[in-house]
Amino acid sequence: MEKSKRKELAYNYAHSHRPMGVYRIVNTRNDKAFVGSSLNLDGVWNKHKFMLDIGNHDNKALQADWKEYGEKAFVFEILEQIKPEEDFVAEVSELAKYRKLLPDMENKWLEQLSPYGDRGYLKKK
């Protein structure tokens, strides 16, 4: 591929919106869930899978179930997405306005789903 074409593709990728919002990882064997939020939903799922695959995830209960049941027992679901105001993100600082929306969105889903104790992998704050 030409260098100029690679640069153009890289630029377009860097300046486009990623899916942003709240997600849930569900263990289909025991219905336990992990809820989180991210400015890059595709990337956060890849990050979780990578950390779980190498046995180094921060959430030890989720890690233990991943080891016991395997990847096929888990599904990744997008619970709510942020609709970008514009088609194009000019700067990383533009993401700050979306970052501010995530805690309230995530808290709403945490209250609704209560993924704690027997129902989830999170601890109440």
C-alpha positions as a printed NumPy array, in Angstrom:
array([[  0.   ,   0.   ,   0.   ],
       [  1.255,   3.467,  -0.84 ],
       [  2.595,   5.578,   1.991],
       [  0.153,   8.417,   1.217],
       [ -2.809,   6.015,   1.271],
       [ -1.672,   4.587,   4.632],
       [ -1.364,   8.117,   6.023],
       [ -4.843,   8.989,   4.779],
       [ -6.366,   5.843,   6.33 ],
       [ -4.561,   6.466,   9.62 ],
       [ -5.728,  10.085,   9.675],
       [ -9.335,   9.128,   8.94 ],
       [ -9.289,   6.468,  11.654],
       [ -7.766,   8.819,  14.223],
       [-10.353,  11.491,  13.459],
       [-13.477,   9.375,  13.446],
       [-15.8  ,   8.488,  16.296],
       [-15.556,   5.128,  18.003],
       [-18.643,   3.611,  19.59 ],
       [-18.838,   5.148,  23.099],
       [-21.06 ,   4.236,  26.014],
       [-21.911,   1.611,  28.616],
       [-21.289,  -2.112,  28.187],
       [-21.842,  -5.366,  30.006],
       [-19.91 ,  -8.623,  29.986],
       [-22.251, -11.48 ,  30.887],
       [-21.325, -14.987,  31.966],
       [-24.009, -17.116,  30.295],
       [-23.364, -20.014,  32.678],
       [-24.231, -18.209,  35.912],
       [-25.72 , -14.881,  34.672],
       [-23.14 , -12.822,  36.559],
       [-22.283,  -9.527,  34.879],
       [-19.57 ,  -6.908,  34.736],
       [-20.719,  -3.378,  33.803],
       [-18.429,  -0.597,  32.623],
       [-18.178,   2.371,  30.287],
       [-15.713,   3.48 ,  27.657],
       [-14.987,   6.025,  24.942],
       [-14.055,   3.064,  22.734],
       [-16.413,   0.118,  23.157],
       [-14.656,  -2.042,  20.56 ],
       [-11.296,  -1.407,  22.16 ],
       [-12.451,  -2.049,  25.725],
       [-13.819,  -5.49 ,  24.798],
       [-10.5  ,  -6.364,  23.156],
       [ -8.668,  -5.131,  26.265],
       [-10.818,  -7.241,  28.599],
       [-10.378, -10.353,  26.44 ],
       [ -6.623,  -9.863,  26.243],
       [ -6.244,  -9.405,  29.999],
       [ -8.497, -12.394,  30.697],
       [ -6.66 , -14.578,  28.167],
       [ -3.282, -13.88 ,  29.75 ],
       [ -4.731, -14.368,  33.239],
       [ -4.067, -10.819,  34.412],
       [ -7.499,  -9.155,  34.689],
       [ -8.022,  -6.766,  37.62 ],
       [-11.324,  -8.405,  38.551],
       [-10.278, -11.714,  40.13 ],
       [-13.793, -13.213,  40.229],
       [-14.287, -12.524,  36.525],
       [-10.818, -13.912,  35.849],
       [-11.601, -17.118,  37.776],
       [-14.854, -17.694,  35.864],
       [-13.145, -16.97 ,  32.527],
       [-10.555, -19.608,  33.394],
       [-13.226, -22.102,  34.49 ],
       [-15.799, -21.605,  31.709],
       [-13.762, -20.177,  28.832],
       [-14.402, -17.313,  26.437],
       [-17.411, -18.988,  24.804],
       [-19.373, -18.662,  28.06 ],
       [-19.202, -14.851,  27.914],
       [-20.994, -12.28 ,  25.782],
       [-20.278,  -8.59 ,  25.345],
       [-23.311,  -6.332,  25.129],
       [-23.592,  -2.62 ,  24.479],
       [-26.223,  -1.276,  26.866],
       [-26.271,   2.355,  25.781],
       [-24.313,   4.42 ,  23.295],
       [-23.49 ,   8.098,  23.207],
       [-24.602,   9.702,  19.982],
       [-21.801,  11.95 ,  18.718],
       [-22.829,  15.514,  17.961],
       [-20.594,  15.736,  14.92 ],
       [-19.391,  13.312,  12.271],
       [-15.773,  14.165,  12.935],
       [-13.585,  14.453,  16.016],
       [-10.9  ,  17.065,  15.419],
       [ -8.91 ,  16.675,  18.633],
       [ -8.629,  14.286,  21.549],
       [ -9.797,  17.147,  23.772],
       [-13.145,  16.937,  21.969],
       [-13.667,  13.598,  23.724],
       [-13.704,  15.356,  27.102],
       [-17.346,  16.35 ,  26.657],
       [-18.282,  12.705,  26.037],
       [-16.114,  11.483,  28.927],
       [-18.205,  13.636,  31.293],
       [-21.402,  11.812,  30.238],
       [-20.119,   8.314,  30.995],
       [-20.235,   8.233,  34.835],
       [-23.931,   9.151,  34.99 ],
       [-24.8  ,   6.682,  32.234],
       [-22.825,   3.917,  33.931],
       [-24.361,   4.648,  37.353],
       [-27.853,   4.444,  35.852],
       [-27.109,   0.942,  34.548],
       [-25.406,  -0.122,  37.774],
       [-28.529,   0.876,  39.719],
       [-30.814,  -0.881,  37.257],
       [-28.84 ,  -4.142,  36.942],
       [-27.152,  -4.377,  40.369],
       [-24.227,  -6.524,  39.163],
       [-23.015,  -7.174,  42.711],
       [-22.571, -10.285,  44.844],
       [-24.3  , -13.307,  43.293],
       [-25.496, -11.175,  40.365],
       [-22.193,  -9.776,  39.245],
       [-18.487,  -9.206,  39.425],
       [-18.552,  -5.725,  40.93 ],
       [-18.442,  -4.5  ,  44.527],
       [-20.742,  -1.717,  45.68 ],
       [-18.935,   1.545,  46.289]])
